[in-house]
């Protein structure tokens, strides 16, 4: 029996997990059918979103469902034709919005997010990526004092869970970020928020560190799990080979459901489709990561004055054709924040975030199979929680005492 660990999926979560395991001295094989970090991890917004402790299913969120169905270009849209398929997920999403459930989910997310930067620090140092990790904080913008006042209860709840923030008036916000246009009367700064210049290059840098440390990456499609006597002992590839392993970790994002279905686990995993506009030559000198409360989108500062505009959520089948209007409307929104910019070299992108209705990822062992672990469902927190997910799985594999309560992240909660 092989003692190596196979990690299925070379997105940011799989890469960071493989690196954590390898740095602990374990033999690790990382598998992916495509090029590493070329799927969802390629186009994310690049943030370590440490203040996002409140789940997407906030209390009363079910009241917004009619609006989502009626506005295909809104911040969160549901495609009508996929509604029958999405209905069970939406029902669980609504149930997760009960106040008591939101409180427990917030505690679970905060426990992960409060350690995200500390878990990344040794990986970034090992990979030599410190110059790409911008720890300048984030600004959330509000049009006026009334809009900020409406948001303050949520910010206060975040503070109760370890999120430090500072409210700024217009002058302070302008001093903090001179590139902002007039018209944004208030802002909230979260100093602990950070971002990376390029999520793809950052992910590849961690992969290079994994390989340099003795890890192995192989481009091969994992078609199924190999099982014997209630234990997973390897991966069956699409080319017919069986790769032996002492333990297997499935970190395949939205495609993880191939393996949960094989094990007959019913997991409500759906695609939370995200769009971005990349503007490599925007010519905007932006220091902070920008979030716009009223417009529900974000601006990532890229290297050399570039920008990435991201945001909006679309619930639809993972193979549905992209609605590029959702990306293009981000251009006008961004101009209202930073003024005019160059669109030379502009590209559009869409990716499938692996989303669970309660916003909390699955991290941990399979309920009834030895040697099998899962790490998926991170939604818009994949980059943020990748290093922490890897650290938790490393400790599980090595049978170290748990550093936090792992119960909220179990697959069996569904």
PDB file of C-alpha atoms in Angstrom, residues 180-290:
ATOM      1  CA  UNK A 180     -11.142  57.955  -5.698  1.00  0.00           C
ATOM      2  CA  UNK A 181     -13.560  60.289  -7.459  1.00  0.00           C
ATOM      3  CA  UNK A 182     -15.723  62.674  -5.493  1.00  0.00           C
ATOM      4  CA  UNK A 183     -19.138  61.393  -4.542  1.00  0.00           C
ATOM      5  CA  UNK A 184     -18.166  58.752  -2.005  1.00  0.00           C
ATOM      6  CA  UNK A 185     -18.980  60.411   1.270  1.00  0.00           C
ATOM      7  CA  UNK A 186     -18.035  57.561   3.605  1.00  0.00           C
ATOM      8  CA  UNK A 187     -15.817  54.486   3.676  1.00  0.00           C
ATOM      9  CA  UNK A 188     -14.852  51.683   6.019  1.00  0.00           C
ATOM     10  CA  UNK A 189     -11.238  50.585   6.106  1.00  0.00           C
ATOM     11  CA  UNK A 190     -10.200  47.069   7.097  1.00  0.00           C
ATOM     12  CA  UNK A 191      -6.448  47.161   7.589  1.00  0.00           C
ATOM     13  CA  UNK A 192      -6.074  43.375   7.855  1.00  0.00           C
ATOM     14  CA  UNK A 193      -7.472  42.820   4.362  1.00  0.00           C
ATOM     15  CA  UNK A 194      -4.824  42.068   1.734  1.00  0.00           C
ATOM     16  CA  UNK A 195      -4.589  41.130  -1.930  1.00  0.00           C
ATOM     17  CA  UNK A 196      -2.188  39.649  -4.473  1.00  0.00           C
ATOM     18  CA  UNK A 197      -1.111  41.305  -7.700  1.00  0.00           C
ATOM     19  CA  UNK A 198      -2.073  38.371  -9.895  1.00  0.00           C
ATOM     20  CA  UNK A 199      -3.981  35.358  -8.489  1.00  0.00           C
ATOM     21  CA  UNK A 200      -2.796  33.068 -11.286  1.00  0.00           C
ATOM     22  CA  UNK A 201       0.897  33.921 -10.880  1.00  0.00           C
ATOM     23  CA  UNK A 202       0.503  33.700  -7.102  1.00  0.00           C
ATOM     24  CA  UNK A 203      -0.993  30.216  -7.397  1.00  0.00           C
ATOM     25  CA  UNK A 204       1.729  29.128  -9.803  1.00  0.00           C
ATOM     26  CA  UNK A 205       4.352  30.462  -7.418  1.00  0.00           C
ATOM     27  CA  UNK A 206       2.991  28.221  -4.664  1.00  0.00           C
ATOM     28  CA  UNK A 207       2.970  25.300  -7.118  1.00  0.00           C
ATOM     29  CA  UNK A 208       6.626  25.971  -7.973  1.00  0.00           C
ATOM     30  CA  UNK A 209       7.438  25.915  -4.257  1.00  0.00           C
ATOM     31  CA  UNK A 210       5.626  22.584  -3.928  1.00  0.00           C
ATOM     32  CA  UNK A 211       7.626  21.032  -6.774  1.00  0.00           C
ATOM     33  CA  UNK A 212      10.896  22.536  -5.512  1.00  0.00           C
ATOM     34  CA  UNK A 213      10.201  20.924  -2.122  1.00  0.00           C
ATOM     35  CA  UNK A 214       9.921  17.497  -3.745  1.00  0.00           C
ATOM     36  CA  UNK A 215       6.213  17.360  -4.534  1.00  0.00           C
ATOM     37  CA  UNK A 216       5.001  15.919  -7.821  1.00  0.00           C
ATOM     38  CA  UNK A 217       2.398  17.364 -10.163  1.00  0.00           C
ATOM     39  CA  UNK A 218       0.899  15.184 -12.883  1.00  0.00           C
ATOM     40  CA  UNK A 219      -1.577  16.298 -15.508  1.00  0.00           C
ATOM     41  CA  UNK A 220      -4.104  13.491 -15.508  1.00  0.00           C
ATOM     42  CA  UNK A 221      -7.861  13.274 -15.099  1.00  0.00           C
ATOM     43  CA  UNK A 222      -9.028  11.591 -11.917  1.00  0.00           C
ATOM     44  CA  UNK A 223     -12.144   9.713 -13.049  1.00  0.00           C
ATOM     45  CA  UNK A 224     -13.005   7.807  -9.854  1.00  0.00           C
ATOM     46  CA  UNK A 225     -11.782   6.736  -6.450  1.00  0.00           C
ATOM     47  CA  UNK A 226     -10.269   3.296  -5.973  1.00  0.00           C
ATOM     48  CA  UNK A 227     -11.788   1.566  -2.938  1.00  0.00           C
ATOM     49  CA  UNK A 228     -11.153  -1.681  -1.121  1.00  0.00           C
ATOM     50  CA  UNK A 229     -12.819  -2.868   2.060  1.00  0.00           C
ATOM     51  CA  UNK A 230     -14.262   0.513   3.005  1.00  0.00           C
ATOM     52  CA  UNK A 231     -10.953   2.276   2.429  1.00  0.00           C
ATOM     53  CA  UNK A 232      -9.958   4.548  -0.416  1.00  0.00           C
ATOM     54  CA  UNK A 233      -6.599   3.356  -1.691  1.00  0.00           C
ATOM     55  CA  UNK A 234      -6.023   5.418  -4.803  1.00  0.00           C
ATOM     56  CA  UNK A 235      -7.408   7.193  -7.842  1.00  0.00           C
ATOM     57  CA  UNK A 236      -8.572   5.687 -11.127  1.00  0.00           C
ATOM     58  CA  UNK A 237      -7.541   7.917 -14.025  1.00  0.00           C
ATOM     59  CA  UNK A 238      -9.475   8.452 -17.241  1.00  0.00           C
ATOM     60  CA  UNK A 239      -6.662   6.743 -19.160  1.00  0.00           C
ATOM     61  CA  UNK A 240      -7.248   3.497 -17.226  1.00  0.00           C
ATOM     62  CA  UNK A 241      -4.378   3.708 -14.776  1.00  0.00           C
ATOM     63  CA  UNK A 242      -4.906   3.324 -11.045  1.00  0.00           C
ATOM     64  CA  UNK A 243      -2.607   5.477  -8.927  1.00  0.00           C
ATOM     65  CA  UNK A 244      -2.144   4.014  -5.463  1.00  0.00           C
ATOM     66  CA  UNK A 245      -2.295   6.189  -2.371  1.00  0.00           C
ATOM     67  CA  UNK A 246      -2.480   5.836   1.353  1.00  0.00           C
ATOM     68  CA  UNK A 247      -4.889   8.767   1.451  1.00  0.00           C
ATOM     69  CA  UNK A 248      -6.756  10.895  -1.085  1.00  0.00           C
ATOM     70  CA  UNK A 249      -7.853  14.522  -0.713  1.00  0.00           C
ATOM     71  CA  UNK A 250     -10.490  15.779  -3.141  1.00  0.00           C
ATOM     72  CA  UNK A 251     -10.046  19.518  -3.715  1.00  0.00           C
ATOM     73  CA  UNK A 252     -11.544  19.732  -7.196  1.00  0.00           C
ATOM     74  CA  UNK A 253     -13.779  22.761  -6.733  1.00  0.00           C
ATOM     75  CA  UNK A 254     -17.099  22.558  -8.548  1.00  0.00           C
ATOM     76  CA  UNK A 255     -16.036  19.198 -10.025  1.00  0.00           C
ATOM     77  CA  UNK A 256     -15.718  17.603  -6.583  1.00  0.00           C
ATOM     78  CA  UNK A 257     -19.278  16.348  -6.933  1.00  0.00           C
ATOM     79  CA  UNK A 258     -18.024  13.566  -9.220  1.00  0.00           C
ATOM     80  CA  UNK A 259     -16.496  11.967  -6.159  1.00  0.00           C
ATOM     81  CA  UNK A 260     -19.234  12.750  -3.669  1.00  0.00           C
ATOM     82  CA  UNK A 261     -21.733  11.102  -6.003  1.00  0.00           C
ATOM     83  CA  UNK A 262     -19.541   8.014  -6.300  1.00  0.00           C
ATOM     84  CA  UNK A 263     -19.611   7.745  -2.508  1.00  0.00           C
ATOM     85  CA  UNK A 264     -23.401   8.374  -2.501  1.00  0.00           C
ATOM     86  CA  UNK A 265     -23.077  11.553  -0.461  1.00  0.00           C
ATOM     87  CA  UNK A 266     -25.791  14.116  -1.138  1.00  0.00           C
ATOM     88  CA  UNK A 267     -24.047  17.472  -1.141  1.00  0.00           C
ATOM     89  CA  UNK A 268     -25.743  20.677  -2.443  1.00  0.00           C
ATOM     90  CA  UNK A 269     -22.815  21.951  -4.491  1.00  0.00           C
ATOM     91  CA  UNK A 270     -23.696  24.461  -7.197  1.00  0.00           C
ATOM     92  CA  UNK A 271     -21.863  26.929  -9.402  1.00  0.00           C
ATOM     93  CA  UNK A 272     -21.690  30.505  -8.167  1.00  0.00           C
ATOM     94  CA  UNK A 273     -20.538  31.950 -11.462  1.00  0.00           C
ATOM     95  CA  UNK A 274     -18.301  34.994 -11.238  1.00  0.00           C
ATOM     96  CA  UNK A 275     -17.175  37.411 -13.954  1.00  0.00           C
ATOM     97  CA  UNK A 276     -14.234  39.736 -14.249  1.00  0.00           C
ATOM     98  CA  UNK A 277     -12.830  42.394 -16.556  1.00  0.00           C
ATOM     99  CA  UNK A 278      -9.049  42.595 -16.719  1.00  0.00           C
ATOM    100  CA  UNK A 279      -7.539  45.972 -17.599  1.00  0.00           C
ATOM    101  CA  UNK A 280      -3.753  45.492 -17.683  1.00  0.00           C
ATOM    102  CA  UNK A 281      -3.082  49.038 -18.927  1.00  0.00           C
ATOM    103  CA  UNK A 282      -5.793  50.935 -17.058  1.00  0.00           C
ATOM    104  CA  UNK A 283      -3.288  53.514 -15.846  1.00  0.00           C
ATOM    105  CA  UNK A 284      -4.871  53.936 -12.407  1.00  0.00           C
ATOM    106  CA  UNK A 285      -2.599  54.174  -9.382  1.00  0.00           C
ATOM    107  CA  UNK A 286      -4.739  52.384  -6.820  1.00  0.00           C
ATOM    108  CA  UNK A 287      -3.241  51.228  -3.531  1.00  0.00           C
ATOM    109  CA  UNK A 288      -6.150  49.595  -1.704  1.00  0.00           C
ATOM    110  CA  UNK A 289      -8.531  46.838  -2.643  1.00  0.00           C
ATOM    111  CA  UNK A 290     -11.867  48.599  -3.266  1.00  0.00           C
TER     112      UNK A 290
END
